[in-house]
Amino acid sequence: MRIPHHGRRHLALLATATAAAGALAAATTPAIGMPVHHVHPLSGGVHAQVSTGGDGDGGEESDEISEGADQRAEERNSPGVVQPGAYGAAWAAMQNLPRTGGDWSQVTKLPYNSDDPRYRDYNSNSTAGMGLVTGRAAAVVADSHGDVYAGSAGGGVWRSTTGGGHWQSISDQLPAQATGALTLDGKGRLWLGTGEATTNADAYLGSGVYLLTDPSHGRFSPRDRVGGDELQSTSIHELRISGDTIWAATTEGLWSHSVTNLRGPWKLQFAPNPDYLPGHPLAADPNAAYENIVSDVAFDPADPGHVLAAVGWRSGALPNGSDSNGYYSNTGGTWQLVTSGLGDLPTGAGDVGAVTFAASADHQRYYAITQSPDSLNAGAGFGGIYVSKSGSPFGQWTKIADASSLAGSGSVLGSPGNQSWYDESLIVDPKDHDHVYAGLEEVFETKDGGTTWTTPGPYWNFPLACWSLDPNAQSGTCPQTTHPDQHGLAIGSMNGQSYVVAANDGGLYRRPVDGQADSLGHATDWTSLNDGTIDTLQFYSVGVGADPAGKGVVVTGGLQDNGQSVLRGYGSRAVDTVMGSNFGGDGGMTLVDPTNGCNEAQEYVYLEINVTQDCAANNGLGAPTTYDVPPPDNATSAARFIAPFSADLKNPDLWVAGGQHVWVQNQGFAIRSSSAWTSAFDLGAGHVATAVASSGGKVYAAWCGPCNSQGFTHGVAVGNADGTGWQQLSLPANLPNRYISDIAVDPADSSHAYLTFSGFSRDWNEGPGAGIGHVFETHDSGATWTDVSANLPDVPVDSIALTPAGGLLVGTDLGAVYRAPGRTQWRAIAQLPAVSVDQILLGPDGRVYAATHGRGVYAIDLRDLGRG
């Protein structure tokens, strides 16, 4: 979701404010992150081939999601592919590390108000209408007793016994915290399929399927896994129960298991190209991850074992010419491509991408929502919504909605569904088979089987007549909407009252199943369920600085699809009870003045840097309080999606940013123009910075290019901020040929520095030069490097920071570790769930801060780390 800068784009929106469902005069922003837990992460390697598609049509968002997906996947896979079992082994090794003393505190476990009036600045989310938000919810189910179970993208499974809200985490013990699918069986048992199934950049993959027999009271544990390792390192799109069999639609084919006899492994029922599965002859092929994707299954109500499987990669044909996209049936005991007989549904190989089925409770209707590879490759992406009135997936399907009809239903997008490969959900009212909710970027509803549609959950309020930039005019006029990008829908009830829950990039929202709407068809009764008890925020970064109010610190960070959070007064009695959002869109890297936490720089994507010197607090909107100051590489996207920038350790006004060029500016937070940036060094055509660091004007810049496994190369350049003395280092053979994720320089000696490496060592990655180790040290400005990984588990390392006494803090894909001053061995820092620590730093208050991509920001006192 891209929130437009008020000052640059909202004037255009105001011109269409009276059009209830007019085209959105702004581009949209992605849900971006990183892939893990997989042999071939789905988000990398194959481009979606999308064009921008025009303002407001979601094309730019879909394009950016695809690009971000490629880039984040490269970090963990290049120079080859990661074999199954890598994360399982890393998790076991992490659990066996000795631990430090102390306990983490979850800093961000409190409400996060995206509409916070304190930060109603030109660049903020505020007034969009989403209200309280948290991180991406990937799946949701609900029962008739008020229990709701929400599966997050990277923060585990959560339970509410009050119809939503007052959440409890119930999966912290599992080695995978990403949810692909949730379902309740006839006995009330909760089935969890791990590994998020959106194929976007931060879709973490999983460790299999788990069964919780008493979900109202119990918690998942590793012993709850059903089957063996056969579903480890897959994503599970759907879990569907038919008769006494549960079916798992996964990125590695279609599998089944008995629901009555839980012993034994899962059985592979169908894979169109089995030679590409793990352990098979073509498993190392760059296209392997895309050859056997099953997005969903549907069943003949007259024959529970008669299955229709939807198979397909979102972009259709692969670079190797393979195109197995299509619907497959197990008619006669063998699986065959369905070439006719499905009515309006496309048949034969080709235009079948992501598909979601939904059956009515009375077995009289089947519905499907589809994504079209042909449309995606032409710059859009939506297939349509279909119904089979026979109640059988093998009956005649009729199209009941397309992008045009949904655009006219009250949508605020010109072309809904452009990223239906990413956000797609569907559910039928169990009491009325003609009443259907459908989720794309927005929430749609039909009460007459698809003859007419409304949009109870519009993308945002900005283009509506009720919206105003003036908070006084805005207040009480535009209704609450949901956050964009729907991933799941559920219908439950409590005390006899039925409700629908929408799971999306901002968490969970609820309304009555037969709710109220205004004249535009926009619901007036959505309630955010993100009450602060659920913290699944997906941070890329964290920044900490002294609060200028004189109490505590300001904690801020960039988030996937939820802008920049700001929490003031942390560590004092004056701490905020609600976080605000002072920048919109995706948040990327963050830079904060440790002496004044309201001096902040936030990255959107591709080095689009914004600065504020007053926390971007509301000033009555008479003038902007934030300034857009990107280095020139932003204009050409000659930078990583989440690109590095930092301040010099000895001169905080000297900033370094990395794209194809190493950019410097010396105005600090007072910068007001992009022209302040100058190029200190050109890393070379096709090269982009992955990490930068500077001390006393001496700059280190790591780069890659090509950054994918087809010809992956990397390097490190060292020189001065004034443009003198630059050289590309001749890297020694002992350095792995993998993605360099971070650099730390010793403030007392700029020739002393550390490099960290993502990916896995050669035991798990057969790519050329994958090597061994994740943390390396130099004492001679990079001429020689020593591996100091020691007992550090073989797991991707994302971030490194130095303590004043010379200790090392490291964030990994599976938690944080510490090496005490003068020691060689690593210890796990207290206990975290299995989440990625994208950035770790030492705040001016003596606390270590960890920005996790799925469980918010944590803090622990540095002094406690020596007490383990």
mmCIF file with all atom_site columns, C-alpha atoms in Angstrom, residues 123-226:
data_model
loop_
_atom_site.group_PDB
_atom_site.id
_atom_site.type_symbol
_atom_site.label_atom_id
_atom_site.label_alt_id
_atom_site.label_comp_id
_atom_site.label_asym_id
_atom_site.label_entity_id
_atom_site.label_seq_id
_atom_site.pdbx_PDB_ins_code
_atom_site.Cartn_x
_atom_site.Cartn_y
_atom_site.Cartn_z
_atom_site.occupancy
_atom_site.B_iso_or_equiv
_atom_site.pdbx_formal_charge
_atom_site.auth_seq_id
_atom_site.auth_comp_id
_atom_site.auth_asym_id
_atom_site.auth_atom_id
_atom_site.pdbx_PDB_model_num
ATOM 1   C CA . ASN A 1 123 ? 3.724   12.398  4.548  1.00 0.00 ? 123 ASN A CA 1
ATOM 2   C CA . SER A 1 124 ? 1.845   10.395  7.152  1.00 0.00 ? 124 SER A CA 1
ATOM 3   C CA . ASN A 1 125 ? -0.756  7.631   6.941  1.00 0.00 ? 125 ASN A CA 1
ATOM 4   C CA . SER A 1 126 ? -3.139  9.676   9.044  1.00 0.00 ? 126 SER A CA 1
ATOM 5   C CA . THR A 1 127 ? -6.699  10.209  7.711  1.00 0.00 ? 127 THR A CA 1
ATOM 6   C CA . ALA A 1 128 ? -6.557  7.151   5.415  1.00 0.00 ? 128 ALA A CA 1
ATOM 7   C CA . GLY A 1 129 ? -9.082  5.429   7.684  1.00 0.00 ? 129 GLY A CA 1
ATOM 8   C CA . MET A 1 130 ? -7.330  2.216   8.812  1.00 0.00 ? 130 MET A CA 1
ATOM 9   C CA . GLY A 1 131 ? -7.056  3.175   12.477 1.00 0.00 ? 131 GLY A CA 1
ATOM 10  C CA . LEU A 1 132 ? -5.265  0.683   14.745 1.00 0.00 ? 132 LEU A CA 1
ATOM 11  C CA . VAL A 1 133 ? -2.974  -1.653  12.805 1.00 0.00 ? 133 VAL A CA 1
ATOM 12  C CA . THR A 1 134 ? -0.436  -4.399  13.343 1.00 0.00 ? 134 THR A CA 1
ATOM 13  C CA . GLY A 1 135 ? 1.611   -6.627  11.032 1.00 0.00 ? 135 GLY A CA 1
ATOM 14  C CA . ARG A 1 136 ? 0.297   -8.672  8.118  1.00 0.00 ? 136 ARG A CA 1
ATOM 15  C CA . ALA A 1 137 ? -2.283  -11.318 8.991  1.00 0.00 ? 137 ALA A CA 1
ATOM 16  C CA . ALA A 1 138 ? -2.001  -14.187 6.528  1.00 0.00 ? 138 ALA A CA 1
ATOM 17  C CA . ALA A 1 139 ? -4.934  -16.412 7.573  1.00 0.00 ? 139 ALA A CA 1
ATOM 18  C CA . VAL A 1 140 ? -7.898  -16.393 9.943  1.00 0.00 ? 140 VAL A CA 1
ATOM 19  C CA . VAL A 1 141 ? -10.586 -18.837 11.124 1.00 0.00 ? 141 VAL A CA 1
ATOM 20  C CA . ALA A 1 142 ? -13.435 -18.414 13.607 1.00 0.00 ? 142 ALA A CA 1
ATOM 21  C CA . ASP A 1 143 ? -15.932 -20.685 15.360 1.00 0.00 ? 143 ASP A CA 1
ATOM 22  C CA . SER A 1 144 ? -19.436 -20.276 16.749 1.00 0.00 ? 144 SER A CA 1
ATOM 23  C CA . HIS A 1 145 ? -18.247 -19.704 20.338 1.00 0.00 ? 145 HIS A CA 1
ATOM 24  C CA . GLY A 1 146 ? -16.393 -16.416 19.869 1.00 0.00 ? 146 GLY A CA 1
ATOM 25  C CA . ASP A 1 147 ? -12.964 -17.965 19.306 1.00 0.00 ? 147 ASP A CA 1
ATOM 26  C CA . VAL A 1 148 ? -10.881 -16.399 16.529 1.00 0.00 ? 148 VAL A CA 1
ATOM 27  C CA . TYR A 1 149 ? -7.499  -17.731 15.426 1.00 0.00 ? 149 TYR A CA 1
ATOM 28  C CA . ALA A 1 150 ? -5.234  -15.447 13.415 1.00 0.00 ? 150 ALA A CA 1
ATOM 29  C CA . GLY A 1 151 ? -2.072  -16.561 11.655 1.00 0.00 ? 151 GLY A CA 1
ATOM 30  C CA . SER A 1 152 ? 0.464   -13.825 10.995 1.00 0.00 ? 152 SER A CA 1
ATOM 31  C CA . ALA A 1 153 ? 3.013   -13.525 8.219  1.00 0.00 ? 153 ALA A CA 1
ATOM 32  C CA . GLY A 1 154 ? 6.010   -13.859 10.509 1.00 0.00 ? 154 GLY A CA 1
ATOM 33  C CA . GLY A 1 155 ? 4.796   -13.626 14.095 1.00 0.00 ? 155 GLY A CA 1
ATOM 34  C CA . GLY A 1 156 ? 2.992   -16.900 14.738 1.00 0.00 ? 156 GLY A CA 1
ATOM 35  C CA . VAL A 1 157 ? -0.603  -17.841 15.560 1.00 0.00 ? 157 VAL A CA 1
ATOM 36  C CA . TRP A 1 158 ? -2.796  -15.855 17.946 1.00 0.00 ? 158 TRP A CA 1
ATOM 37  C CA . ARG A 1 159 ? -6.025  -16.681 19.782 1.00 0.00 ? 159 ARG A CA 1
ATOM 38  C CA . SER A 1 160 ? -8.919  -14.482 20.881 1.00 0.00 ? 160 SER A CA 1
ATOM 39  C CA . THR A 1 161 ? -11.837 -15.843 22.898 1.00 0.00 ? 161 THR A CA 1
ATOM 40  C CA . THR A 1 162 ? -13.818 -12.615 22.597 1.00 0.00 ? 162 THR A CA 1
ATOM 41  C CA . GLY A 1 163 ? -14.531 -12.527 18.869 1.00 0.00 ? 163 GLY A CA 1
ATOM 42  C CA . GLY A 1 164 ? -11.269 -10.687 18.237 1.00 0.00 ? 164 GLY A CA 1
ATOM 43  C CA . GLY A 1 165 ? -9.026  -8.666  20.553 1.00 0.00 ? 165 GLY A CA 1
ATOM 44  C CA . HIS A 1 166 ? -7.381  -9.583  23.864 1.00 0.00 ? 166 HIS A CA 1
ATOM 45  C CA . TRP A 1 167 ? -5.035  -11.824 21.850 1.00 0.00 ? 167 TRP A CA 1
ATOM 46  C CA . GLN A 1 168 ? -2.691  -14.536 23.114 1.00 0.00 ? 168 GLN A CA 1
ATOM 47  C CA . SER A 1 169 ? 0.214   -15.989 21.153 1.00 0.00 ? 169 SER A CA 1
ATOM 48  C CA . ILE A 1 170 ? -0.095  -19.786 20.918 1.00 0.00 ? 170 ILE A CA 1
ATOM 49  C CA . SER A 1 171 ? 2.814   -20.837 18.673 1.00 0.00 ? 171 SER A CA 1
ATOM 50  C CA . ASP A 1 172 ? 5.983   -19.317 20.154 1.00 0.00 ? 172 ASP A CA 1
ATOM 51  C CA . GLN A 1 173 ? 7.608   -22.731 20.607 1.00 0.00 ? 173 GLN A CA 1
ATOM 52  C CA . LEU A 1 174 ? 7.491   -23.608 16.902 1.00 0.00 ? 174 LEU A CA 1
ATOM 53  C CA . PRO A 1 175 ? 10.567  -23.317 14.676 1.00 0.00 ? 175 PRO A CA 1
ATOM 54  C CA . ALA A 1 176 ? 8.554   -21.464 12.019 1.00 0.00 ? 176 ALA A CA 1
ATOM 55  C CA . GLN A 1 177 ? 6.409   -18.434 12.820 1.00 0.00 ? 177 GLN A CA 1
ATOM 56  C CA . ALA A 1 178 ? 4.950   -17.880 9.327  1.00 0.00 ? 178 ALA A CA 1
ATOM 57  C CA . THR A 1 179 ? 1.380   -18.953 8.662  1.00 0.00 ? 179 THR A CA 1
ATOM 58  C CA . GLY A 1 180 ? 0.133   -20.216 5.317  1.00 0.00 ? 180 GLY A CA 1
ATOM 59  C CA . ALA A 1 181 ? -3.209  -21.756 6.243  1.00 0.00 ? 181 ALA A CA 1
ATOM 60  C CA . LEU A 1 182 ? -5.521  -22.373 9.198  1.00 0.00 ? 182 LEU A CA 1
ATOM 61  C CA . THR A 1 183 ? -8.596  -24.594 9.331  1.00 0.00 ? 183 THR A CA 1
ATOM 62  C CA . LEU A 1 184 ? -10.905 -26.014 11.977 1.00 0.00 ? 184 LEU A CA 1
ATOM 63  C CA . ASP A 1 185 ? -12.128 -29.585 11.528 1.00 0.00 ? 185 ASP A CA 1
ATOM 64  C CA . GLY A 1 186 ? -15.424 -31.114 12.606 1.00 0.00 ? 186 GLY A CA 1
ATOM 65  C CA . LYS A 1 187 ? -14.019 -31.907 16.051 1.00 0.00 ? 187 LYS A CA 1
ATOM 66  C CA . GLY A 1 188 ? -12.998 -28.293 16.679 1.00 0.00 ? 188 GLY A CA 1
ATOM 67  C CA . ARG A 1 189 ? -9.310  -29.062 16.248 1.00 0.00 ? 189 ARG A CA 1
ATOM 68  C CA . LEU A 1 190 ? -7.096  -26.372 14.742 1.00 0.00 ? 190 LEU A CA 1
ATOM 69  C CA . TRP A 1 191 ? -4.828  -27.298 11.824 1.00 0.00 ? 191 TRP A CA 1
ATOM 70  C CA . LEU A 1 192 ? -1.910  -24.996 11.073 1.00 0.00 ? 192 LEU A CA 1
ATOM 71  C CA . GLY A 1 193 ? 0.001   -25.013 7.802  1.00 0.00 ? 193 GLY A CA 1
ATOM 72  C CA . THR A 1 194 ? 3.255   -23.081 8.199  1.00 0.00 ? 194 THR A CA 1
ATOM 73  C CA . GLY A 1 195 ? 4.942   -21.114 5.460  1.00 0.00 ? 195 GLY A CA 1
ATOM 74  C CA . GLU A 1 196 ? 3.127   -18.052 4.136  1.00 0.00 ? 196 GLU A CA 1
ATOM 75  C CA . ALA A 1 197 ? 1.649   -18.547 0.702  1.00 0.00 ? 197 ALA A CA 1
ATOM 76  C CA . THR A 1 198 ? 1.602   -15.086 -0.861 1.00 0.00 ? 198 THR A CA 1
ATOM 77  C CA . THR A 1 199 ? 4.854   -15.569 -2.869 1.00 0.00 ? 199 THR A CA 1
ATOM 78  C CA . ASN A 1 200 ? 5.835   -12.003 -1.992 1.00 0.00 ? 200 ASN A CA 1
ATOM 79  C CA . ALA A 1 201 ? 9.178   -10.891 -0.688 1.00 0.00 ? 201 ALA A CA 1
ATOM 80  C CA . ASP A 1 202 ? 8.724   -11.499 3.006  1.00 0.00 ? 202 ASP A CA 1
ATOM 81  C CA . ALA A 1 203 ? 6.739   -14.696 2.722  1.00 0.00 ? 203 ALA A CA 1
ATOM 82  C CA . TYR A 1 204 ? 8.599   -16.906 5.163  1.00 0.00 ? 204 TYR A CA 1
ATOM 83  C CA . LEU A 1 205 ? 8.355   -20.618 4.441  1.00 0.00 ? 205 LEU A CA 1
ATOM 84  C CA . GLY A 1 206 ? 7.649   -23.262 6.991  1.00 0.00 ? 206 GLY A CA 1
ATOM 85  C CA . SER A 1 207 ? 8.255   -26.493 8.827  1.00 0.00 ? 207 SER A CA 1
ATOM 86  C CA . GLY A 1 208 ? 5.108   -28.474 8.067  1.00 0.00 ? 208 GLY A CA 1
ATOM 87  C CA . VAL A 1 209 ? 1.592   -28.944 9.447  1.00 0.00 ? 209 VAL A CA 1
ATOM 88  C CA . TYR A 1 210 ? 0.629   -28.902 13.126 1.00 0.00 ? 210 TYR A CA 1
ATOM 89  C CA . LEU A 1 211 ? -2.573  -29.970 14.888 1.00 0.00 ? 211 LEU A CA 1
ATOM 90  C CA . LEU A 1 212 ? -3.838  -28.455 18.132 1.00 0.00 ? 212 LEU A CA 1
ATOM 91  C CA . THR A 1 213 ? -6.562  -30.635 19.656 1.00 0.00 ? 213 THR A CA 1
ATOM 92  C CA . ASP A 1 214 ? -7.773  -28.052 22.193 1.00 0.00 ? 214 ASP A CA 1
ATOM 93  C CA . PRO A 1 215 ? -7.194  -24.685 20.542 1.00 0.00 ? 215 PRO A CA 1
ATOM 94  C CA . SER A 1 216 ? -9.423  -22.826 23.001 1.00 0.00 ? 216 SER A CA 1
ATOM 95  C CA . HIS A 1 217 ? -6.917  -23.502 25.788 1.00 0.00 ? 217 HIS A CA 1
ATOM 96  C CA . GLY A 1 218 ? -3.757  -25.112 24.402 1.00 0.00 ? 218 GLY A CA 1
ATOM 97  C CA . ARG A 1 219 ? -0.636  -23.935 22.628 1.00 0.00 ? 219 ARG A CA 1
ATOM 98  C CA . PHE A 1 220 ? 1.252   -25.449 19.713 1.00 0.00 ? 220 PHE A CA 1
ATOM 99  C CA . SER A 1 221 ? 4.476   -27.325 20.379 1.00 0.00 ? 221 SER A CA 1
ATOM 100 C CA . PRO A 1 222 ? 6.915   -29.072 18.028 1.00 0.00 ? 222 PRO A CA 1
ATOM 101 C CA . ARG A 1 223 ? 5.452   -32.464 18.983 1.00 0.00 ? 223 ARG A CA 1
ATOM 102 C CA . ASP A 1 224 ? 2.128   -31.387 17.451 1.00 0.00 ? 224 ASP A CA 1
ATOM 103 C CA . ARG A 1 225 ? 3.509   -31.764 13.948 1.00 0.00 ? 225 ARG A CA 1
ATOM 104 C CA . VAL A 1 226 ? 1.613   -34.187 11.723 1.00 0.00 ? 226 VAL A CA 1
#
